[in-house]
PDB file of C-alpha atoms and ligand atoms in Angstrom:
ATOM      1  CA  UNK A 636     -30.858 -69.152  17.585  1.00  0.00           C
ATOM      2  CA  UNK A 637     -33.926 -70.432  15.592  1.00  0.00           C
ATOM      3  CA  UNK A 638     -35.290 -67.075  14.938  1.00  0.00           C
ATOM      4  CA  UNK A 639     -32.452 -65.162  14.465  1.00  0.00           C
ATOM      5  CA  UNK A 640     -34.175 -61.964  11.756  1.00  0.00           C
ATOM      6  CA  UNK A 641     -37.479 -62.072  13.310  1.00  0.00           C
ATOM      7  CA  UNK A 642     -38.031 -58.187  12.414  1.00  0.00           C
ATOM      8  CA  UNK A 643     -37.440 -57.133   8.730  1.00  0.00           C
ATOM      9  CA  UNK A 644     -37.873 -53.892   7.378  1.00  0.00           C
ATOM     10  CA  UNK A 645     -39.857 -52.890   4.170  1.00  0.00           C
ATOM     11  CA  UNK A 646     -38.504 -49.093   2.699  1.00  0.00           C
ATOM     12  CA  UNK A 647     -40.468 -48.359  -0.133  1.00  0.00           C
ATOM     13  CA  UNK A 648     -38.235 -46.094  -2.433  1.00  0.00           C
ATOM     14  CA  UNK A 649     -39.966 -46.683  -6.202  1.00  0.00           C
ATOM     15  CA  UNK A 650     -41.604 -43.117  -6.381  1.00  0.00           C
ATOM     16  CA  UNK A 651     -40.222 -40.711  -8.664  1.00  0.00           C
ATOM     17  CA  UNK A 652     -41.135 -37.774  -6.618  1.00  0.00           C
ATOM     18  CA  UNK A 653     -43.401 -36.283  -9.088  1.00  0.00           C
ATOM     19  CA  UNK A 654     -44.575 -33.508  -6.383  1.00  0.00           C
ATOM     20  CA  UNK A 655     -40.803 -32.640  -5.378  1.00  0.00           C
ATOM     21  CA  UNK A 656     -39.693 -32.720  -9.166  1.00  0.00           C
ATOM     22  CA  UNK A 657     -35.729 -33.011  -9.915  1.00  0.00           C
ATOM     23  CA  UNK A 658     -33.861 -35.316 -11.978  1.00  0.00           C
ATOM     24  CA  UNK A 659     -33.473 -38.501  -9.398  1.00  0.00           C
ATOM     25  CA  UNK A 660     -36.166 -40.779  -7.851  1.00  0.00           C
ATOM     26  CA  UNK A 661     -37.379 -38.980  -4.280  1.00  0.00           C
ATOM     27  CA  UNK A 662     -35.216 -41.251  -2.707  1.00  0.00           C
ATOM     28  CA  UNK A 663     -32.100 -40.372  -4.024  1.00  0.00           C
ATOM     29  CA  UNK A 664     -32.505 -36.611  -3.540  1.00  0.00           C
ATOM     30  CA  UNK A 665     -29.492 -34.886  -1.176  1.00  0.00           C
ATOM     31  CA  UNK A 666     -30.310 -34.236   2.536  1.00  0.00           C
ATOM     32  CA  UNK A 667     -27.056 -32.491   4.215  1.00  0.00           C
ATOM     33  CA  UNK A 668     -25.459 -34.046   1.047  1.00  0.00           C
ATOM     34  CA  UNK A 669     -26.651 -37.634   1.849  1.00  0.00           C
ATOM     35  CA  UNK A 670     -29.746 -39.489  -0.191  1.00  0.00           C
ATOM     36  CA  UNK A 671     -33.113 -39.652   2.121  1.00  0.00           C
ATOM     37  CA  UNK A 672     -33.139 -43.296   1.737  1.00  0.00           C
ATOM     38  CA  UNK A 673     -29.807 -43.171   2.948  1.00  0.00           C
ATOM     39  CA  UNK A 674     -31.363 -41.064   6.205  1.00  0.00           C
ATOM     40  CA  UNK A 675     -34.117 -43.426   6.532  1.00  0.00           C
ATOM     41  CA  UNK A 676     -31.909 -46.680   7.040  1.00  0.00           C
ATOM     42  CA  UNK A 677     -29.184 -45.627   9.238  1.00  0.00           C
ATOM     43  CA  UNK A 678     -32.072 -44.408  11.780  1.00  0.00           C
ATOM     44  CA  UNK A 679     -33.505 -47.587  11.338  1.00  0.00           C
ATOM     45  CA  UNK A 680     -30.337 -49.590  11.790  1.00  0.00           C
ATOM     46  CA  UNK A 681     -30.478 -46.568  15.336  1.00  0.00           C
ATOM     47  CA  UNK A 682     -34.078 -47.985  16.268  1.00  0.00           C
ATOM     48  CA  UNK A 683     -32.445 -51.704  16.041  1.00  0.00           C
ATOM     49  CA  UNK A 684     -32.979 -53.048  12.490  1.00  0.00           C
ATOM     50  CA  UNK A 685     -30.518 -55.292  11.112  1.00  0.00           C
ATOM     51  CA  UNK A 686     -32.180 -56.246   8.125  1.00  0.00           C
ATOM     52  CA  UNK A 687     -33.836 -54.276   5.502  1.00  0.00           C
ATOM     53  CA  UNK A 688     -35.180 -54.821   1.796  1.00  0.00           C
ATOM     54  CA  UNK A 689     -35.556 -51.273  -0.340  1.00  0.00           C
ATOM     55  CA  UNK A 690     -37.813 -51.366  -3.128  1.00  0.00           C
ATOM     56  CA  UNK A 691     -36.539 -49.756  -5.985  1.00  0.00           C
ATOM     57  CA  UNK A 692     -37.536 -48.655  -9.592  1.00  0.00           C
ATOM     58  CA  UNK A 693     -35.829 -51.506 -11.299  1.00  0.00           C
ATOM     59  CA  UNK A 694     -34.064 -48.926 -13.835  1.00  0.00           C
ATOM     60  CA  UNK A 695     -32.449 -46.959 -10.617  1.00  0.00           C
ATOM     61  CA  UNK A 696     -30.537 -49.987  -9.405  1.00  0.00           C
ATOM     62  CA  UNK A 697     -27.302 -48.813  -9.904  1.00  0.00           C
ATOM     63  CA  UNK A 698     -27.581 -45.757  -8.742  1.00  0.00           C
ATOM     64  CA  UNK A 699     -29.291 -46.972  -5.162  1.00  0.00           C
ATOM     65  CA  UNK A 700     -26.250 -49.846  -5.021  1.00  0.00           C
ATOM     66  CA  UNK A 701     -23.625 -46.446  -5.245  1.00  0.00           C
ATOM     67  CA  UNK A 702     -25.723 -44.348  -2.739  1.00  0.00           C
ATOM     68  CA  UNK A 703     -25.996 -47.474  -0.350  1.00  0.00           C
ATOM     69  CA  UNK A 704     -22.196 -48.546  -0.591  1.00  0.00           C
ATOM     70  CA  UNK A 705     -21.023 -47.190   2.213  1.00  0.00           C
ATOM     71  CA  UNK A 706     -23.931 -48.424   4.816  1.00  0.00           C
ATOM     72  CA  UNK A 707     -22.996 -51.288   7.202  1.00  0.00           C
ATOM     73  CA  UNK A 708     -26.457 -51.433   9.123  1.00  0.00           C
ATOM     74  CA  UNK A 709     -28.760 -52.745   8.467  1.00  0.00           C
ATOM     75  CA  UNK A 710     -28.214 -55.423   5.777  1.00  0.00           C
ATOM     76  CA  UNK A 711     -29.442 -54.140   2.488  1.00  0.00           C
ATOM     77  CA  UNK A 712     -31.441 -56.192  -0.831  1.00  0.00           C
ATOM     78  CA  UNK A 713     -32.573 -54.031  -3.278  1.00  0.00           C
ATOM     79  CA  UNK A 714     -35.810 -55.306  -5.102  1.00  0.00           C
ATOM     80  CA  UNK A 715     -37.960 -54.081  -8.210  1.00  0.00           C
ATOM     81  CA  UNK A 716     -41.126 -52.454  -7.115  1.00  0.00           C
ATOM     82  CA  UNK A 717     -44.492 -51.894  -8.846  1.00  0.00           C
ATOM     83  CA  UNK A 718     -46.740 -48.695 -10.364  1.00  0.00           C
ATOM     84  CA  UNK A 719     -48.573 -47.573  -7.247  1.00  0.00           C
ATOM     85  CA  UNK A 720     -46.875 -47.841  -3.506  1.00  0.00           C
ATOM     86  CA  UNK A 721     -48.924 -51.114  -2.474  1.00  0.00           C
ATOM     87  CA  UNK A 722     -47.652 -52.799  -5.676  1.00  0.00           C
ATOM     88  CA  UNK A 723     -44.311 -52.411  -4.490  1.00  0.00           C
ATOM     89  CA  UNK A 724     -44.881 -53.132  -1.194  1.00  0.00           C
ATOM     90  CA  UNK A 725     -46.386 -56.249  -2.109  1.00  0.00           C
ATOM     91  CA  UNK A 726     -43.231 -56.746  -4.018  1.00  0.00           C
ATOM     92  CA  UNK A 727     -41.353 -56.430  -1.287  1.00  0.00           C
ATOM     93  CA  UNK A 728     -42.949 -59.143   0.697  1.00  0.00           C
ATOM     94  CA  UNK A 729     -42.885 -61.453  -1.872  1.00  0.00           C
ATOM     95  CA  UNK A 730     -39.301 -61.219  -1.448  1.00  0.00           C
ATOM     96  CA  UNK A 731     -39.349 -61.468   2.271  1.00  0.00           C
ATOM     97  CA  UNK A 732     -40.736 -64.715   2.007  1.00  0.00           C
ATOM     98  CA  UNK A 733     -38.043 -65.971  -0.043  1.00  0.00           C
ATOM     99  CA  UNK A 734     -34.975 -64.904   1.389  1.00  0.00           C
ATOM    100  CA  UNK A 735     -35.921 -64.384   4.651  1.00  0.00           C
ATOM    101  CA  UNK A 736     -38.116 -67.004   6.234  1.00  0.00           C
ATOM    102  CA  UNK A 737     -37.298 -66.404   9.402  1.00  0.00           C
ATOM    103  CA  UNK A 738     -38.795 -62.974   9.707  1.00  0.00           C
ATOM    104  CA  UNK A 739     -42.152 -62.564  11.722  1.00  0.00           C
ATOM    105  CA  UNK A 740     -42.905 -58.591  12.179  1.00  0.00           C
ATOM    106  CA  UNK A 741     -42.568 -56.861   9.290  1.00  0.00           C
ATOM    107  CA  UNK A 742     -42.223 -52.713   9.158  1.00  0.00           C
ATOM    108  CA  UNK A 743     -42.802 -50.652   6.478  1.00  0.00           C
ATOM    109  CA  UNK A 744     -41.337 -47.927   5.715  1.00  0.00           C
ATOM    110  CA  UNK A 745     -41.321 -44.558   3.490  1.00  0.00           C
ATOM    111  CA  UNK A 746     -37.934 -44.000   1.978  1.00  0.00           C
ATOM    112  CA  UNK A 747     -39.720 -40.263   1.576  1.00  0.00           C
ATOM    113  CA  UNK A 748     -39.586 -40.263   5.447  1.00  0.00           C
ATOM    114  CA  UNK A 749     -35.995 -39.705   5.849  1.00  0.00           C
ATOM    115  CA  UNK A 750     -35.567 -38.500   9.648  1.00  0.00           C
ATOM    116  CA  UNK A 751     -37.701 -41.156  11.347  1.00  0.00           C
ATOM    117  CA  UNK A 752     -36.625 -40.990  14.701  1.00  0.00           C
ATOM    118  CA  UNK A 753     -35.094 -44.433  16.161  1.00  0.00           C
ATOM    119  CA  UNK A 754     -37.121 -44.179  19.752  1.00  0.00           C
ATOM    120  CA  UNK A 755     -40.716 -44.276  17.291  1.00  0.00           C
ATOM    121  CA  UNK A 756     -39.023 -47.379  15.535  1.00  0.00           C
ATOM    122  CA  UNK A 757     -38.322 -49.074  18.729  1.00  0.00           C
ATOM    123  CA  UNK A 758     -42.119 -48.498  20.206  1.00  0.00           C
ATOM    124  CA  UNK A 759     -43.751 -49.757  17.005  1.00  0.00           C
ATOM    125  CA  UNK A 760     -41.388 -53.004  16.948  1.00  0.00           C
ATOM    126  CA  UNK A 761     -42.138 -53.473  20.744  1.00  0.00           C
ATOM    127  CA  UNK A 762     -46.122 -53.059  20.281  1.00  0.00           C
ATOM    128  CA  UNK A 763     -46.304 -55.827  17.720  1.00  0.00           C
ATOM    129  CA  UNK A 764     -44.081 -58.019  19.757  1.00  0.00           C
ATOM    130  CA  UNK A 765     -46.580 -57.785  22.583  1.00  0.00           C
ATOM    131  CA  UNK A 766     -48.788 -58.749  20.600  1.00  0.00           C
ATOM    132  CA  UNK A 767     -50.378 -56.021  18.958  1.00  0.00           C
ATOM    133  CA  UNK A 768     -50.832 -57.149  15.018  1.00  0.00           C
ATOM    134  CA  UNK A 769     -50.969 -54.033  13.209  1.00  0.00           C
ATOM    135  CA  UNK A 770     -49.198 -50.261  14.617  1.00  0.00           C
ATOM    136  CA  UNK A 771     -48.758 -47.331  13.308  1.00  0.00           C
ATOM    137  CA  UNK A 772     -47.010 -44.263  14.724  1.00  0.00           C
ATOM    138  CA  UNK A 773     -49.441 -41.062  14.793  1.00  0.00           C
ATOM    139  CA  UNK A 774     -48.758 -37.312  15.836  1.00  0.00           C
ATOM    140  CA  UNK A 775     -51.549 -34.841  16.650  1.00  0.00           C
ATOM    141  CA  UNK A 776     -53.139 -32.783  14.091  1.00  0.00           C
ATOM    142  CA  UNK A 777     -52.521 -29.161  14.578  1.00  0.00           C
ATOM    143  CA  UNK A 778     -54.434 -27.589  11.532  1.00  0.00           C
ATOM    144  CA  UNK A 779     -58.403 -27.778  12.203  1.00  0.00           C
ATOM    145  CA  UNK A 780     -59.571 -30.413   9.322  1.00  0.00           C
ATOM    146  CA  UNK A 781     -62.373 -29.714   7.318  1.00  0.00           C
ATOM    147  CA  UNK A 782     -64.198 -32.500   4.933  1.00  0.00           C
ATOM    148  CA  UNK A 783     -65.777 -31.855   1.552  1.00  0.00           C
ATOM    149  CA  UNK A 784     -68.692 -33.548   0.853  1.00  0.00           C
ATOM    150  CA  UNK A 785     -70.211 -34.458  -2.200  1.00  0.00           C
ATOM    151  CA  UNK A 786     -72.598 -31.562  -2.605  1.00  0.00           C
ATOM    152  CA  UNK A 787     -69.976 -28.538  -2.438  1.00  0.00           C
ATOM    153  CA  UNK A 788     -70.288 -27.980   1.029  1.00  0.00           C
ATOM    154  CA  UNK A 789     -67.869 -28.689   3.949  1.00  0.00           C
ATOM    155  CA  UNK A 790     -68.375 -30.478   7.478  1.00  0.00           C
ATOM    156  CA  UNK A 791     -65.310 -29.567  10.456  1.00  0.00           C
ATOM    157  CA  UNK A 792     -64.339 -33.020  11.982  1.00  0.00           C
ATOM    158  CA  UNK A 793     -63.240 -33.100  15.296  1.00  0.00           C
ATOM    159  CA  UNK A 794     -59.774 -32.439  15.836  1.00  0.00           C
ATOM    160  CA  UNK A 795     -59.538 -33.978  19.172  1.00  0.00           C
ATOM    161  CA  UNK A 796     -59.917 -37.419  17.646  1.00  0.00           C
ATOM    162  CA  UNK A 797     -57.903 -36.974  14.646  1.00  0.00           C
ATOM    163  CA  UNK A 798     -54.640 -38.014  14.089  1.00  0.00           C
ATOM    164  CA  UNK A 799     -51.856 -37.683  11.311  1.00  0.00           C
ATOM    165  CA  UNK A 800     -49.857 -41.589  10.197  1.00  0.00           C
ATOM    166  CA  UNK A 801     -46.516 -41.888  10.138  1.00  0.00           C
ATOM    167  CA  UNK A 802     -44.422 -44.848   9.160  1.00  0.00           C
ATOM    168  CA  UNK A 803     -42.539 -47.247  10.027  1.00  0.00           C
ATOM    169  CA  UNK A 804     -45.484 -49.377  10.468  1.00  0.00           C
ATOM    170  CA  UNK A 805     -45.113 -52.844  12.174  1.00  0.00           C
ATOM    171  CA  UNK A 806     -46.733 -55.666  11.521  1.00  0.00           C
ATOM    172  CA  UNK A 807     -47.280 -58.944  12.230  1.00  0.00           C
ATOM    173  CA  UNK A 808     -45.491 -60.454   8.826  1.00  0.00           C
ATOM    174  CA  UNK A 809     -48.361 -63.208   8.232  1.00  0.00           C
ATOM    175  CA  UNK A 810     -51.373 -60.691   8.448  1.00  0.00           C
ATOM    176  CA  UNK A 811     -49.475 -58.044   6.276  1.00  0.00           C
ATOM    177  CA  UNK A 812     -49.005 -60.764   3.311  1.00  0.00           C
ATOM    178  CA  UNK A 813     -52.903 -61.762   3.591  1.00  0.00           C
ATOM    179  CA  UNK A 814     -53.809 -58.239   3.464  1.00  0.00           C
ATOM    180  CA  UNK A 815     -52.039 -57.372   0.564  1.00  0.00           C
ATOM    181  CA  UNK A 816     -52.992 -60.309  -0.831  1.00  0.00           C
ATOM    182  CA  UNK A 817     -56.678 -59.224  -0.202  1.00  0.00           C
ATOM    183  CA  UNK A 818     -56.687 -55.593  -1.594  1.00  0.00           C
ATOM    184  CA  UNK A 819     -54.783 -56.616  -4.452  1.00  0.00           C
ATOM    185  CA  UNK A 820     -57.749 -59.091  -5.475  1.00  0.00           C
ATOM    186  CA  UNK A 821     -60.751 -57.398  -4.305  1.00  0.00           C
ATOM    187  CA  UNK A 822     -59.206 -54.050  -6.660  1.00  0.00           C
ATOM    188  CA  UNK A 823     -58.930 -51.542  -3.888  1.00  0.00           C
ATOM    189  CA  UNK A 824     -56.532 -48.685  -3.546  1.00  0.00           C
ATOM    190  CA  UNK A 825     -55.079 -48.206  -0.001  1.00  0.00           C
ATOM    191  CA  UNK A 826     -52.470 -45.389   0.794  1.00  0.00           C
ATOM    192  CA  UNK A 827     -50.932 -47.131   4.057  1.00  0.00           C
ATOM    193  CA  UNK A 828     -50.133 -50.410   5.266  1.00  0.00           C
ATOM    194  CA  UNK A 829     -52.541 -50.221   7.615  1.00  0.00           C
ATOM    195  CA  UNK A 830     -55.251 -49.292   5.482  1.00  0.00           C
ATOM    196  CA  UNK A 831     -55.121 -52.481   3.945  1.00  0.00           C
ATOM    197  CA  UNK A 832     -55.183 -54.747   7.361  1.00  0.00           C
ATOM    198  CA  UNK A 833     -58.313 -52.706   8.110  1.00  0.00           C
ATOM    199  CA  UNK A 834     -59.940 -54.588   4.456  1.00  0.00           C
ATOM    200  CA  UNK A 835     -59.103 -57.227   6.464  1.00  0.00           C
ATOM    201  CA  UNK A 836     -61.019 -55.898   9.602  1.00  0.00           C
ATOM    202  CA  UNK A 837     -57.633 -55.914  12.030  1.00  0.00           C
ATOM    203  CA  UNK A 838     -57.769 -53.347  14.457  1.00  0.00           C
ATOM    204  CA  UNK A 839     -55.195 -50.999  13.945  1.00  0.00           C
ATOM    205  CA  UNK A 840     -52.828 -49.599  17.443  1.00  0.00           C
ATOM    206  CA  UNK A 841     -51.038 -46.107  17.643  1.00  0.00           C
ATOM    207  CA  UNK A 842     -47.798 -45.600  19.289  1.00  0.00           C
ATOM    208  CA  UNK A 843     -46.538 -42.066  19.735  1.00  0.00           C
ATOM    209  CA  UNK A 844     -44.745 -40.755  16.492  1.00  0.00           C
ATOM    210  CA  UNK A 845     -42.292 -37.648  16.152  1.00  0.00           C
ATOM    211  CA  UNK A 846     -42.301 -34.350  14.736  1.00  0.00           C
ATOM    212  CA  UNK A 847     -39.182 -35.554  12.763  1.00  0.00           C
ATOM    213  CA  UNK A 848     -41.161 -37.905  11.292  1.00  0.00           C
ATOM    214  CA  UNK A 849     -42.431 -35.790   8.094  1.00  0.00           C
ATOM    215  CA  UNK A 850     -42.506 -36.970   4.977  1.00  0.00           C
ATOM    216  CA  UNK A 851     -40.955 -35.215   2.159  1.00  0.00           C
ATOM    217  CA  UNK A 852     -43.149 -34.075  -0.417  1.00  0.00           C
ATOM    218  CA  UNK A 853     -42.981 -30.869  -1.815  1.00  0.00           C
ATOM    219  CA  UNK A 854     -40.059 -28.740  -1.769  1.00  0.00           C
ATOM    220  CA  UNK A 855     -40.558 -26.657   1.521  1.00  0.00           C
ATOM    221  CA  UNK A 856     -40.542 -29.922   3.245  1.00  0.00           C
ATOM    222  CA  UNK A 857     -36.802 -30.254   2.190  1.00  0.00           C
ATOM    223  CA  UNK A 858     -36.219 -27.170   3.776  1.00  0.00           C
ATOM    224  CA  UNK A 859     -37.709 -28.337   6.794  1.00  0.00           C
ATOM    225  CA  UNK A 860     -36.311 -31.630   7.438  1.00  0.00           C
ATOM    226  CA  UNK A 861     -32.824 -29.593   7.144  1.00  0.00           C
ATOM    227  CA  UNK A 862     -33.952 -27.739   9.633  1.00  0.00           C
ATOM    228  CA  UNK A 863     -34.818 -30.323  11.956  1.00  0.00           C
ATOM    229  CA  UNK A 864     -31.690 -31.997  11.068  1.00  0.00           C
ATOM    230  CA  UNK A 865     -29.530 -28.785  12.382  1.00  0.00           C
ATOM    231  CA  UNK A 866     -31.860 -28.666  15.189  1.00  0.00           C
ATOM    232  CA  UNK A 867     -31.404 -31.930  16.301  1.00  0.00           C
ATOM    233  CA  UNK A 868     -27.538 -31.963  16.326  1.00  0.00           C
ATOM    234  CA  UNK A 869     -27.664 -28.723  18.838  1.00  0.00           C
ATOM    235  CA  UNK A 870     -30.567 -30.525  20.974  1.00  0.00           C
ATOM    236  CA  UNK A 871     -32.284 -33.626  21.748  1.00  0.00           C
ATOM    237  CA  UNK A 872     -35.235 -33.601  19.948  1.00  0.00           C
ATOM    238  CA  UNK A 873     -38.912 -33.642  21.451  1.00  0.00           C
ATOM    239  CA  UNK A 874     -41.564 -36.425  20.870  1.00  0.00           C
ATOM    240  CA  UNK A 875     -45.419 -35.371  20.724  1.00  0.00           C
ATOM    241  CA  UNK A 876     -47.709 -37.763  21.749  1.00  0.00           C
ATOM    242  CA  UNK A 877     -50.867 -38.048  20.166  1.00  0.00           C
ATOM    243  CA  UNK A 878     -53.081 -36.425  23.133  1.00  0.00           C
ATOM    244  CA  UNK A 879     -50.853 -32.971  22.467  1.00  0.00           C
ATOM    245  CA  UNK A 880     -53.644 -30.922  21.325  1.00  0.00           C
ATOM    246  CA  UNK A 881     -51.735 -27.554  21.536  1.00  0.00           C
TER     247      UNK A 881
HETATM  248  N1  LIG B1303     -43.424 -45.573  -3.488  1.00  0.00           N
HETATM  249  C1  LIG B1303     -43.024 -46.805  -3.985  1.00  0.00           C
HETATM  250  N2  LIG B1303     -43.564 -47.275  -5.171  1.00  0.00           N
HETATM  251  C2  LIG B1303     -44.440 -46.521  -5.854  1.00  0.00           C
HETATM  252  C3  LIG B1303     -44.863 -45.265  -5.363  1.00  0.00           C
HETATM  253  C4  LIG B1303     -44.336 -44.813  -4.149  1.00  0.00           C
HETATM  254  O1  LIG B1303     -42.208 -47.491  -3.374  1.00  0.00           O
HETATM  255  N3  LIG B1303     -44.905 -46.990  -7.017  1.00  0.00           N
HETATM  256  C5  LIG B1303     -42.821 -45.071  -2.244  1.00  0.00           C
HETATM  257  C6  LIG B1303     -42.065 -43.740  -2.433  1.00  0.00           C
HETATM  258  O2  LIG B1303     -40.752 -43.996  -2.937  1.00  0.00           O
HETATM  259  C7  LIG B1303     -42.107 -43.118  -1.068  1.00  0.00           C
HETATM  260  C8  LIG B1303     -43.370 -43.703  -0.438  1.00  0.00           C
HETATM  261  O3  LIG B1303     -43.813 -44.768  -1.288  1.00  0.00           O
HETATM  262  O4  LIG B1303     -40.984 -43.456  -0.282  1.00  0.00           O
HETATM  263  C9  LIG B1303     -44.458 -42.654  -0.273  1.00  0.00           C
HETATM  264  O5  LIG B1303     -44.881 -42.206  -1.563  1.00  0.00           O
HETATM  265  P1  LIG B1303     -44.856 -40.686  -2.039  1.00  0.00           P
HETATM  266  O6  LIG B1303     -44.482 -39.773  -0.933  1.00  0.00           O
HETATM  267  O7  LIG B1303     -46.112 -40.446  -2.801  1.00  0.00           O
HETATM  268  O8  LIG B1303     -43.585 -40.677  -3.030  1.00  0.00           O
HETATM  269  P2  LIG B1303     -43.568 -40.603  -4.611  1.00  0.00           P
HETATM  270  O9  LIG B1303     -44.633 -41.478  -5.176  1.00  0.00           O
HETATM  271  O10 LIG B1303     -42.163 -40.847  -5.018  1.00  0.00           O
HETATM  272  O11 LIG B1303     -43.909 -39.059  -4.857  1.00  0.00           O
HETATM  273  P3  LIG B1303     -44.980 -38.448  -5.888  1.00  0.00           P
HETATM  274  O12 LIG B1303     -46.308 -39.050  -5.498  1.00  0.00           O
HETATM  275  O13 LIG B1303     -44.883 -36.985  -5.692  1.00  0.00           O
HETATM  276  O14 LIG B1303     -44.521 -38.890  -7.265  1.00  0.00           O
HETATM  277 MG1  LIG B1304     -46.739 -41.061  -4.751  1.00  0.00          MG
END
């Protein structure tokens, strides 16, 4: 085969998990007495991945090498990241283009997101195959969303159109370097992926994310995703789509 790693995947993991607190990068924190990142790759490797590069603080690499030991799928580098997330995503692609030239979609994803589930990985990956050049997997807001503006007072959006990002993100590999490439020079901060394709003016496509998709921030959420993990060993878990407006 020419093309034989044409999907790579990108898990950022070079927080410290400031918000969760604790000794360890984010990361490296236990989930049913396994490290997130740990979580994150094996679904992954579920969702199809063979090949993934996690970006590390480059003073944790020996503990991520002993929490990664015992993983067979996907393939594993560990590179240095950067101060903020896009620095070490950019990082990460940097890499890519070194030791794997053969890759052509490109997903990124949270180490912080440890219970991704594989069926969301597998719609992202087959939306930017079709074509589709930038995806991102989105659940429906629940919460009514209010916006402050500058003046003290507060507008209510409408919830209807709103919708909350998950990752993995997919993307077509070529676009994600230039887009990095282009809020890294023009000095503006993005919090997603797909943020900084939009710099770029790409249109951005939703898939249908999961309710296991939650990203670990605060302690509670730990709490939940253990949860969901107990959950979804008694039961097969159930996938919102982004028109539930419940
Ligand atoms: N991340 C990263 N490099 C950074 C900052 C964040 O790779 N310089 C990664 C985190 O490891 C995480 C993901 O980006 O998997 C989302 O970031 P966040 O949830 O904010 O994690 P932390 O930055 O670790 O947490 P905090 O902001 O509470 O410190
Ligand atoms: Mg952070």
């Amino acid at each position: 085969m020419n093309n034989p790693e044409p999907v790579v995947a990108l898990v950022v993991a070079a927080g410290s998990g400031v918000r969760l607190g604790g000794a360890v990068p984010k990361a490296l924190r236990l989930l049913d007495g396994e490290p997130l990142v740990l979580h994150a790759l094996r679904r992954l490797a579920a969702g199809g991945i063979d090949r993934a590069v996690v970006v590390i603080r480059p003073d944790e690499r020996e503990r991520f090498d002993r929490a990664l030991t015992d993983l067979e799928r996907p393939t594993v580098d560990l590179v240095a990241g950067g101060a903020e997330r896009q620095d070490s995503v950019r990082a990460g692609l940097d890499f890519l283009a070194e030791a794997v030239p053969t890759a052509r979609i490109v997903l990124v994803h949270d180490a912080a997101r440890p219970l991704v589930d594989p069926a969301t990985v597998r719609r992202v990956v087959s939306a930017v195959a079709a074509g589709a050049p930038a995806v991102v997997p989105a659940v429906a807001v629940v919460d009514t969303i209010r916006q402050r503006e500058p003046d003290g007072s507060s507008v209510g959006l409408d919830r209807s159109r709103l919708m909350a990002v998950q990752t993995p993100q997919g993307f077509d590999l070529d676009l994600l370097r230039r887009a990095h490439a282009a809020v890294a020079a023009d000095g503006v901060g993005v919090t997603d992926d797909a943020g900084a394709c939009e710099h770029l003016g790409t249109v951005v496509t939703t898939v249908p994310g999961s309710p296991t998709g939650l990203k670990i921030t605060h302690r509670d959420d730990l709490v939940v995703a253990e949860a969901l993990l107990r959950a979804s060993t008694a039961a097969p878990s159930n996938t919102a789509a982004p028109s539930d407006q419940e």
